[in-house]
XYZ file of N, CA and C in Angstrom:
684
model
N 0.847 -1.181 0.000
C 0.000 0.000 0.000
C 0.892 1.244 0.000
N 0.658 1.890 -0.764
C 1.435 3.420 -1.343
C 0.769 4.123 -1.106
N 0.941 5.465 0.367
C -0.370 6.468 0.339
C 0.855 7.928 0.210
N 0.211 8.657 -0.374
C 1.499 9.992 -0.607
C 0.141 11.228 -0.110
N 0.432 11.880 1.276
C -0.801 12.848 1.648
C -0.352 14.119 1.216
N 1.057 14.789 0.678
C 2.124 15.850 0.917
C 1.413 16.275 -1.013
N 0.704 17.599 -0.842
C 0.550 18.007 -2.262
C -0.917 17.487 -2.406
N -1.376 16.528 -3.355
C -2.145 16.268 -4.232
C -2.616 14.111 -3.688
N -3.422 14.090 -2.645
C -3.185 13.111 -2.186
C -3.451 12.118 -3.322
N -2.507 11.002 -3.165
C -2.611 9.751 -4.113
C -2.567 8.508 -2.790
N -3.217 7.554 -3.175
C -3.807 6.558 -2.452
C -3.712 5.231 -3.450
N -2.875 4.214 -3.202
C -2.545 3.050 -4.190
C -2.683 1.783 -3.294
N -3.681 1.091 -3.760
C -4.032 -0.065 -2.312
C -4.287 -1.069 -3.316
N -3.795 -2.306 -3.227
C -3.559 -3.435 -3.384
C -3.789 -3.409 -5.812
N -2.710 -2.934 -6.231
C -2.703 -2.421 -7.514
C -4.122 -1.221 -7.893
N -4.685 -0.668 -6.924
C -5.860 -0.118 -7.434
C -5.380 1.444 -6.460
N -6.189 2.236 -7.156
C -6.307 3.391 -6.709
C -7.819 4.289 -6.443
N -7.352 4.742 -5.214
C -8.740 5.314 -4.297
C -9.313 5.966 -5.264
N -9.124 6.952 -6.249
C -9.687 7.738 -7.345
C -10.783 6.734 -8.184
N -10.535 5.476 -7.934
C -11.509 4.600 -9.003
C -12.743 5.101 -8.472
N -13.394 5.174 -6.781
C -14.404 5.949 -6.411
C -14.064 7.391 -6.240
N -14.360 7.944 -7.285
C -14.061 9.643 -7.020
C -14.873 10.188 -5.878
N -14.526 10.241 -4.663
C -15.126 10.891 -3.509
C -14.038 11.505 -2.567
N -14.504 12.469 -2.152
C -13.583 13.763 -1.195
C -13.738 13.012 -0.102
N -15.092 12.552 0.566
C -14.835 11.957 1.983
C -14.025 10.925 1.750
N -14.367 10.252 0.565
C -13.575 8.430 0.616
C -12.312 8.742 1.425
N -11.480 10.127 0.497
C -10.095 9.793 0.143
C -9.933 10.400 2.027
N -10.426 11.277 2.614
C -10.826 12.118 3.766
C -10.684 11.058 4.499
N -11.307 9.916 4.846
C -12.023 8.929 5.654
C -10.496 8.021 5.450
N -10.087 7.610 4.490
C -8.976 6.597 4.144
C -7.482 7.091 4.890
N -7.312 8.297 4.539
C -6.101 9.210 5.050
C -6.387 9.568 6.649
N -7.636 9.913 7.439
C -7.308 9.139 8.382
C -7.250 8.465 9.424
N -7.595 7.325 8.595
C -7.507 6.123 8.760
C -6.059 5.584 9.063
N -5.150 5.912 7.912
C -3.979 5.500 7.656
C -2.837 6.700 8.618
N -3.193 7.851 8.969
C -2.789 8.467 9.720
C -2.920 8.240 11.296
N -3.832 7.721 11.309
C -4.212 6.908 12.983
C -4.685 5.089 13.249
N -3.939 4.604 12.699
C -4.103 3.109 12.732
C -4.170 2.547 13.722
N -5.249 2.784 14.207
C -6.043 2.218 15.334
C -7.633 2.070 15.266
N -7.993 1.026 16.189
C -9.738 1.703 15.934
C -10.206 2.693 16.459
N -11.459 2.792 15.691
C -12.152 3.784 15.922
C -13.494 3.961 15.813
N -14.379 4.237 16.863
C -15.949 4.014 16.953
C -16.731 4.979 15.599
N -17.416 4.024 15.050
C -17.926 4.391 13.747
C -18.576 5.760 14.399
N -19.471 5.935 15.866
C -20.240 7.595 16.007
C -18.762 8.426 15.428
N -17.888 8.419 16.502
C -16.896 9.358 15.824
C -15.942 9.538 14.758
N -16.308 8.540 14.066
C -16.064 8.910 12.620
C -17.200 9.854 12.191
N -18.647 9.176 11.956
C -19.822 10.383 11.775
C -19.379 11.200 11.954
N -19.230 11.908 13.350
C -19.283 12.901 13.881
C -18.099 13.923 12.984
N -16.596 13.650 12.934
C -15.998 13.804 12.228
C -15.835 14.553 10.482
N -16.555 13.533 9.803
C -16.818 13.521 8.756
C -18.579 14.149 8.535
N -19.501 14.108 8.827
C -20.721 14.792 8.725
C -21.206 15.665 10.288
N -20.411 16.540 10.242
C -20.694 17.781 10.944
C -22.251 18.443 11.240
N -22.849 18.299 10.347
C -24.112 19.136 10.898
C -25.500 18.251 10.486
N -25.230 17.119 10.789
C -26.245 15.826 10.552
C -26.604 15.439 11.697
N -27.563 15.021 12.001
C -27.836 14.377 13.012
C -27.460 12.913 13.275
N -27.438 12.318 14.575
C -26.350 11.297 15.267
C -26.648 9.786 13.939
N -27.925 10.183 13.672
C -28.510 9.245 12.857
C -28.366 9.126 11.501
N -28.536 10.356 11.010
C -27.962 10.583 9.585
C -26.889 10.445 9.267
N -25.682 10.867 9.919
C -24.579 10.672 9.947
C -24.047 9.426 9.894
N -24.262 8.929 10.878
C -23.785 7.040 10.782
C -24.418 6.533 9.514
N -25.916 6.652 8.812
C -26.260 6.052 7.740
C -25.260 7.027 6.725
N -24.757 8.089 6.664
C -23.670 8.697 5.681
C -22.753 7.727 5.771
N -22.312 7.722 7.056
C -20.967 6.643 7.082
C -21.097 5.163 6.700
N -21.977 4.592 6.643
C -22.498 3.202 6.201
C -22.312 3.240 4.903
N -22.830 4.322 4.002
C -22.505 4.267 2.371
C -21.542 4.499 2.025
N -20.523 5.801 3.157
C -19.203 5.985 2.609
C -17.829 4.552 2.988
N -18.200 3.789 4.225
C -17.974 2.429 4.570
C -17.914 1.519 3.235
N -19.375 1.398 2.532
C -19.622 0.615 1.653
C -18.635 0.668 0.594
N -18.156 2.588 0.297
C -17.504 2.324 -0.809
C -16.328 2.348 -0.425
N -15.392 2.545 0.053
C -14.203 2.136 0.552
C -14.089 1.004 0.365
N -14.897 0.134 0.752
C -14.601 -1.080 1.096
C -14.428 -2.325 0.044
N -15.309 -1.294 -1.534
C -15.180 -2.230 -3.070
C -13.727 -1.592 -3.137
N -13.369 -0.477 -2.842
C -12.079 -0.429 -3.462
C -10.218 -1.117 -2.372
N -11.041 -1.103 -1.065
C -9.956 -1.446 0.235
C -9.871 -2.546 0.228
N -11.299 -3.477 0.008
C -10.637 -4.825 0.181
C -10.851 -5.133 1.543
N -10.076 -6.029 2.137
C -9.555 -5.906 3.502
C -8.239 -5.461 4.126
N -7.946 -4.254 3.488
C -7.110 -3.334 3.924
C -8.009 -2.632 5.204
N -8.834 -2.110 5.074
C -9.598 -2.028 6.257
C -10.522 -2.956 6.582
N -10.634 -3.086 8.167
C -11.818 -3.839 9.041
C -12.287 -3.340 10.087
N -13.279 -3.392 9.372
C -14.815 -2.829 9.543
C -15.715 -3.831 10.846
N -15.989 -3.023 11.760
C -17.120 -4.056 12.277
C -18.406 -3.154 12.902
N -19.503 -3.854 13.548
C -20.063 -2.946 13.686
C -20.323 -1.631 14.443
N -18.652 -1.621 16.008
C -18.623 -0.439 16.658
C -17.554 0.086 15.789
N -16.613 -0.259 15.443
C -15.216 0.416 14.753
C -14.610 0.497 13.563
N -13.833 0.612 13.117
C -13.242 0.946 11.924
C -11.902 1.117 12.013
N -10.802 0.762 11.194
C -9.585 0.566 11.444
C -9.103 0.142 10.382
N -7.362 0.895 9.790
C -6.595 0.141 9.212
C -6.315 -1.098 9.484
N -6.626 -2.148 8.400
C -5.437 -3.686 8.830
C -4.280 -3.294 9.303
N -4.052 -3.916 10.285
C -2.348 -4.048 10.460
C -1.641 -4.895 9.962
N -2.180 -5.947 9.351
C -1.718 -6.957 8.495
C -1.091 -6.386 7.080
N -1.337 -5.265 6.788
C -0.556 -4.207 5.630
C 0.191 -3.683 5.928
N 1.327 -3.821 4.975
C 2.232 -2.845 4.875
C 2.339 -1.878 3.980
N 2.209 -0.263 4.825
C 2.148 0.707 4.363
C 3.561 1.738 4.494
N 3.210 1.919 3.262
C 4.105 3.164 2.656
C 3.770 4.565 3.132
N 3.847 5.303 3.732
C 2.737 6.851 4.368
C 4.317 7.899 3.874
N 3.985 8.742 2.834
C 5.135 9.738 2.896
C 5.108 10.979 4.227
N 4.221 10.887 4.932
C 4.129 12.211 5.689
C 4.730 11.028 6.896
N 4.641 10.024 7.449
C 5.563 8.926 8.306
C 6.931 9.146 8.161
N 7.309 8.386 6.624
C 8.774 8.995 6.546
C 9.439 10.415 6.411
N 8.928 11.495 5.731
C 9.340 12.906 5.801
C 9.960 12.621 7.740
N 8.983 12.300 8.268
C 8.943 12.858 10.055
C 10.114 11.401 10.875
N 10.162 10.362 10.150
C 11.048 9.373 10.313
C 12.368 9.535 9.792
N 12.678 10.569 8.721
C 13.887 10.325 8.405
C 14.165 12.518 8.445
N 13.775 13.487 8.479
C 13.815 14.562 8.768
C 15.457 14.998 9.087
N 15.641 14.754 10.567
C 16.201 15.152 11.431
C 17.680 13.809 10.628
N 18.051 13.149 10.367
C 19.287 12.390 9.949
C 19.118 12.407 9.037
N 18.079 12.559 7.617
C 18.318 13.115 6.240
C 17.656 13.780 5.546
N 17.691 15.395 5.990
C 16.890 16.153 5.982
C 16.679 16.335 4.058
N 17.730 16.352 3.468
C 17.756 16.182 2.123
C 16.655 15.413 1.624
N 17.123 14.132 1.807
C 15.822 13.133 1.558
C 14.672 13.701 2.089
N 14.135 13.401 3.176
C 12.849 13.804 3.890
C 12.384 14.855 3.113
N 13.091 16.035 2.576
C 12.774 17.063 2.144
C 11.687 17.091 0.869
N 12.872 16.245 -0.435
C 11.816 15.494 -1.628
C 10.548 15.242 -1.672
N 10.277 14.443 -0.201
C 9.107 13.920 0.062
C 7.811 15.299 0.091
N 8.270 16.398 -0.111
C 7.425 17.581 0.707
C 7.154 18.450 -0.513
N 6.150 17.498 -1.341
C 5.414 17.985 -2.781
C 4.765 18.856 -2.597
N 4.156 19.858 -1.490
C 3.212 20.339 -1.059
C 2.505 20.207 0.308
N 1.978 20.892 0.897
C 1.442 20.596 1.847
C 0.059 19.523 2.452
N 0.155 19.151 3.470
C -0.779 18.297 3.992
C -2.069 17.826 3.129
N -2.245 17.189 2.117
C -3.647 16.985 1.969
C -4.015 18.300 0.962
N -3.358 19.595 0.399
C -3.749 20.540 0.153
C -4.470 20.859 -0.917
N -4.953 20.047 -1.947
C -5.997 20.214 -3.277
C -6.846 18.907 -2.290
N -6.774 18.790 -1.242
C -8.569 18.276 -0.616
C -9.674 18.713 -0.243
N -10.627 19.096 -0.433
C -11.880 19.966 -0.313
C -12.788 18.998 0.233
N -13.025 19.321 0.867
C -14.336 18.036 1.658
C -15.213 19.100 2.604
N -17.010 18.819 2.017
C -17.725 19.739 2.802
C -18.222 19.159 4.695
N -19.081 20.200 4.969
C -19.680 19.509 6.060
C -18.841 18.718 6.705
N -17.314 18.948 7.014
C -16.976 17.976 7.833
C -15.747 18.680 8.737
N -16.237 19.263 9.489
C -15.582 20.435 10.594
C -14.538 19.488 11.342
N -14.689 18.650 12.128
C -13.467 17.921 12.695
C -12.291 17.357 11.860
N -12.790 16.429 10.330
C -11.633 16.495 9.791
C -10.514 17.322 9.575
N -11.526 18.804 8.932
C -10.682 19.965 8.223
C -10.167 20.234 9.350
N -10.196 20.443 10.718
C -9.921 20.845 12.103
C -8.604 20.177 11.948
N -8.805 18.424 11.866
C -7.268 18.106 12.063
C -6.718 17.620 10.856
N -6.874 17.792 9.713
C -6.159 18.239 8.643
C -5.452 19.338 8.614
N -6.083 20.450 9.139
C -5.229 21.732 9.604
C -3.953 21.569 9.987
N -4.051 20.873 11.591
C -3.309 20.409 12.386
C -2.242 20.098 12.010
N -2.230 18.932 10.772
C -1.685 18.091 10.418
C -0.842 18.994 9.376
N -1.426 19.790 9.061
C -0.663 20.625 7.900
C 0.602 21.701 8.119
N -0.327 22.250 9.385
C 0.434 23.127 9.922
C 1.896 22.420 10.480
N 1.686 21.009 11.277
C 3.209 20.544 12.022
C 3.906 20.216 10.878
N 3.391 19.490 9.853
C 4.310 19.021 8.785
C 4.882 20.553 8.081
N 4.236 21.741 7.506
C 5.180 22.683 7.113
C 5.826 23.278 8.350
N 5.672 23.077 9.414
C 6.532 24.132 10.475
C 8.071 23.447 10.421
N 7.883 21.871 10.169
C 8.856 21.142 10.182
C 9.860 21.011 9.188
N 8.763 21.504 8.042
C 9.524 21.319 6.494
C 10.495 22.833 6.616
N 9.850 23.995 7.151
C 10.720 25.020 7.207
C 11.483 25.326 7.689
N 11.660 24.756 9.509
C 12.544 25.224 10.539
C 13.947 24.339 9.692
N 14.035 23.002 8.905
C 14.632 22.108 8.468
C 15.624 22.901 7.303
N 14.573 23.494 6.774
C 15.169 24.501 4.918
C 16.052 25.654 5.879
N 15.078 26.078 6.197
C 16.327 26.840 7.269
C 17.396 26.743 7.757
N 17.522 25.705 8.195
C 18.720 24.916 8.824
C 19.850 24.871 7.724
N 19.311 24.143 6.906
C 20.057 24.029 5.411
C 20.867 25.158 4.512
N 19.510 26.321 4.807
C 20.438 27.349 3.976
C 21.342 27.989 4.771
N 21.176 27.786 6.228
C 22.514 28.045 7.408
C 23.833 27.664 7.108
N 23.370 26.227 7.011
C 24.622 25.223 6.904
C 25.142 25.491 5.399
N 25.058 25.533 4.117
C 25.593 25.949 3.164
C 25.980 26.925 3.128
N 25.119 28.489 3.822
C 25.659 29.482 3.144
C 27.244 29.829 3.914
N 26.944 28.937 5.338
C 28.344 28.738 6.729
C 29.250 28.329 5.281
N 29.418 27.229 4.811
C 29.921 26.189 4.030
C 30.517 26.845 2.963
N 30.068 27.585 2.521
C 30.257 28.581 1.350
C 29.952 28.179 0.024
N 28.809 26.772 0.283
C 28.145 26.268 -1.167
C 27.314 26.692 -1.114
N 27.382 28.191 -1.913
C 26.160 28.828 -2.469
C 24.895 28.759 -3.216
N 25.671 27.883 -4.127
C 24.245 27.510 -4.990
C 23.229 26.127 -3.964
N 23.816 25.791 -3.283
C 22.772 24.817 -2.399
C 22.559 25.223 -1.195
N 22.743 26.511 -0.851
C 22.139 27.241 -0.366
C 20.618 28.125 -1.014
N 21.266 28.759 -2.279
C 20.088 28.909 -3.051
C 19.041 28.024 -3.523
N 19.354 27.050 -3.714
C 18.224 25.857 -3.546
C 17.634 26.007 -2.702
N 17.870 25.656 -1.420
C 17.023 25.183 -0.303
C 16.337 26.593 0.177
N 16.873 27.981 -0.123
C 15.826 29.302 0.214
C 15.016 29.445 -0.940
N 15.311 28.658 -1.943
C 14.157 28.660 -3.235
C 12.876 27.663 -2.985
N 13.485 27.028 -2.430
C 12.410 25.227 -1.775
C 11.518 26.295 -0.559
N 12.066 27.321 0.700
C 11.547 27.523 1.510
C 10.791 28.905 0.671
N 10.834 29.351 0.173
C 9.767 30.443 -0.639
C 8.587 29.754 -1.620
N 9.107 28.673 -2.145
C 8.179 27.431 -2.584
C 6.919 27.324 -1.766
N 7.195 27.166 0.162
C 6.152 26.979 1.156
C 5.864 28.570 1.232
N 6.837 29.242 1.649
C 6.009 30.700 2.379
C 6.364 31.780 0.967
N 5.703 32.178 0.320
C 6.317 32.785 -0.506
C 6.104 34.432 0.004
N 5.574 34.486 0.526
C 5.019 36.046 1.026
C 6.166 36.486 2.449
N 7.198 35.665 2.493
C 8.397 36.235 3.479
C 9.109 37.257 3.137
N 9.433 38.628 3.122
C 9.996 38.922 2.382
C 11.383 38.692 3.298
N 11.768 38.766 4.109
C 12.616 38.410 4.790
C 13.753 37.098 3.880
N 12.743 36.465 3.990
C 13.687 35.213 2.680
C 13.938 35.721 1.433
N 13.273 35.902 1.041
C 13.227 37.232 -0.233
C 14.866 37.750 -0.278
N 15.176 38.531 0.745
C 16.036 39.300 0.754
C 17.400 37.988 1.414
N 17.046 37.414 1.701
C 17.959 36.344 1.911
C 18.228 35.935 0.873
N 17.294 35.341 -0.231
C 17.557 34.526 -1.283
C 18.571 35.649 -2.428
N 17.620 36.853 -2.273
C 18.745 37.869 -3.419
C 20.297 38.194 -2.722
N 20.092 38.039 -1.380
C 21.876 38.457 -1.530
C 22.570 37.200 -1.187
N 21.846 35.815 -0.814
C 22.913 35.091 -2.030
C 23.332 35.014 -3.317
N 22.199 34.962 -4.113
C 22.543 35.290 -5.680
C 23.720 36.079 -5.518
N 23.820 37.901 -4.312
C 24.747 38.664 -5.002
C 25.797 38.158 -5.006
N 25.979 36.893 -3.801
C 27.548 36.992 -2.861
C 28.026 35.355 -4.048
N 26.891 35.341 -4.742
C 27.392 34.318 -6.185
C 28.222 34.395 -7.019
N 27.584 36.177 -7.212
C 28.496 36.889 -8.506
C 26.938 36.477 -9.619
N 25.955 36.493 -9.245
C 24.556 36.123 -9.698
C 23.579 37.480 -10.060
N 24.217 38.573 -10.404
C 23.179 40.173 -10.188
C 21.930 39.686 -10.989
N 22.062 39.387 -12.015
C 20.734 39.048 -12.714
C 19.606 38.102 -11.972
N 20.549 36.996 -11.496
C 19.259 36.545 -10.977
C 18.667 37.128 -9.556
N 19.331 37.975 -9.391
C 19.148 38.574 -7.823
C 18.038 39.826 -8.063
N 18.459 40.201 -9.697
C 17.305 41.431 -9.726
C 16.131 40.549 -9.703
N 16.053 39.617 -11.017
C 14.444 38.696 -10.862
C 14.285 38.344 -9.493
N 14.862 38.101 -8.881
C 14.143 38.147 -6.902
C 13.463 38.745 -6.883
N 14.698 39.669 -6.712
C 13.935 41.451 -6.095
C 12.331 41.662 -6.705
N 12.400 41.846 -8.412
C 11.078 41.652 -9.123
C 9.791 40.943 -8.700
N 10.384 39.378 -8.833
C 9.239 38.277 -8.168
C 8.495 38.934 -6.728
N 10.011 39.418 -5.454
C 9.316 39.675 -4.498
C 8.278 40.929 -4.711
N 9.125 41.758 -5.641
C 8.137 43.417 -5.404
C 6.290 42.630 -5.838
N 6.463 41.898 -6.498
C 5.249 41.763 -7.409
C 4.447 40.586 -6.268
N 4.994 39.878 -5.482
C 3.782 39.578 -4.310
C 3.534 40.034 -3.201
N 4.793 40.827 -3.181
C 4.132 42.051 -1.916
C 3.231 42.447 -2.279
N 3.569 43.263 -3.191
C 2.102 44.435 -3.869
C 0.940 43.504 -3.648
N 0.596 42.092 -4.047
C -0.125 41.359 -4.089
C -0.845 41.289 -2.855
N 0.012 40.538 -2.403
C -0.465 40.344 -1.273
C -0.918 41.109 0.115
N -0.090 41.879 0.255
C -0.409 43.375 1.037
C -0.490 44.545 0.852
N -0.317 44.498 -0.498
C -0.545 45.794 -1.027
C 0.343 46.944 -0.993
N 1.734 46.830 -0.519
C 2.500 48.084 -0.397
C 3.558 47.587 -1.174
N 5.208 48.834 -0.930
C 6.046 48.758 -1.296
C 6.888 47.071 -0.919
N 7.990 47.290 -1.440
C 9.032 46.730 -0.563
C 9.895 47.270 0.736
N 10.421 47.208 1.449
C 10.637 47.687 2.351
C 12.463 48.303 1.826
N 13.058 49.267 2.467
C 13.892 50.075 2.304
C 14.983 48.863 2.276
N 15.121 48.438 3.274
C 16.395 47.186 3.243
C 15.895 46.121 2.132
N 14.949 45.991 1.407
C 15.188 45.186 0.440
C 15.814 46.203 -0.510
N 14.952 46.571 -0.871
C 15.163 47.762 -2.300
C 17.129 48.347 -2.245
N 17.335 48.387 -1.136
C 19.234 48.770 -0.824
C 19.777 47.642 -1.608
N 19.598 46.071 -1.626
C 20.934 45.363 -1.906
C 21.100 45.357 -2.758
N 20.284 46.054 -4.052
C 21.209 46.409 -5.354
C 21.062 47.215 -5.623
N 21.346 48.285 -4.439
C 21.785 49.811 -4.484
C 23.111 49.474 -3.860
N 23.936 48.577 -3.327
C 25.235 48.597 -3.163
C 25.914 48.994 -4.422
């Protein structure tokens, strides 16, 4: 079983893929599932997943969304009539497991893994506790992906390998792009490259999502480092 949650979730269970039932809860309900492999009392799944249903409606929601999981899971999950639970009899692949298993001793690697954030082209209505800890889930995995890029462009720019330094503040504007702080990090590596050109397109890129995004200038210490 191959589940990738980082970006654009993909879900690959026994040669088949969760997309064969195109449903937002399916993939919602499956992820996690596979994020908490343990049981779990079918009310609070309802509850979870159909937010503003009643105790009754909800569980018959979850009975049909049960049903279809279950042409495409197999017995990857088991189902009974208080709980719900990943098999443990599978072996799963989870990229947001390894990113957080291998991070901290190969931050390089771990890094790859970080296509995007948590679950982030998932849209699922009516279901307030998921999105609650999908949030959650989103938020620790980028706090982790950044304090890490950070680290990185420390350690190179210490190192004096510039251009993999510029990588990894290009990877961390990738997540936050509205820093300008990195911004101005990323252009005066370019300068200390011998890179002016690509340091003006910074400068550019940044002026043009400030404005965007907040609506003002750049700030005086950006606009200076290629006034040296």
């Amino acid at each position: 079983m191959k589940i990738s949650l980082f970006g654009a979730p993909s879900f690959l269970i026994n040669g088949r893929s969760l997309s064969d039932t195109p449903s937002s809860k399916v993939e919602a309900l499956f992820a996690y599932l596979v994020c908490n492999p343990y049981p779990h009392l079918r009310d609070a799944l309802a509850s979870l997943l159909f937010t503003a249903h009643s105790r009754n409606q909800a569980n018959n929601n979850l009975r049909v969304l049960l049903s279809r999981l279950r042409r495409v899971c197999d017995d990857s999950v088991l189902i009974t009539r208080q709980t719900v639970r990943l098999n443990p009899a599978y072996q799963v692949w989870l990229d947001t497991a390894v990113f957080q298993q291998t991070i901290t001793h190969q931050p390089e690697s771990a890094l790859k893994l970080y296509q995007g954030d948590f679950m982030e082209t998932l849209q699922v209505q009516d279901a307030k506790g998921f999105v609650e800890w999908a949030a959650l889930e989103r938020e620790q995995h980028r706090l982790l992906a950044l304090e890490t890029l950070l680290q990185l462009v420390h350690k190179h720019e210490e190192m004096g390998d510039l251009n993999r330094a510029i990588d990894f503040a290009e990877q961390l504007l990738r997540i936050e792009p509205c820093h300008e702080g990195w911004h101005r990090w990323l252009i005066a590596l370019h300068l200390r490259a011998g890179q002016p050109a690509e340091a003006q397109a910074q400068l550019d890129a940044c002026r043009e999502i400030i404005s965007q995004t907040f609506n003002r200038n750049l700030s005086a210490s950006t606009l200076a480092l290629l006034k040296k």
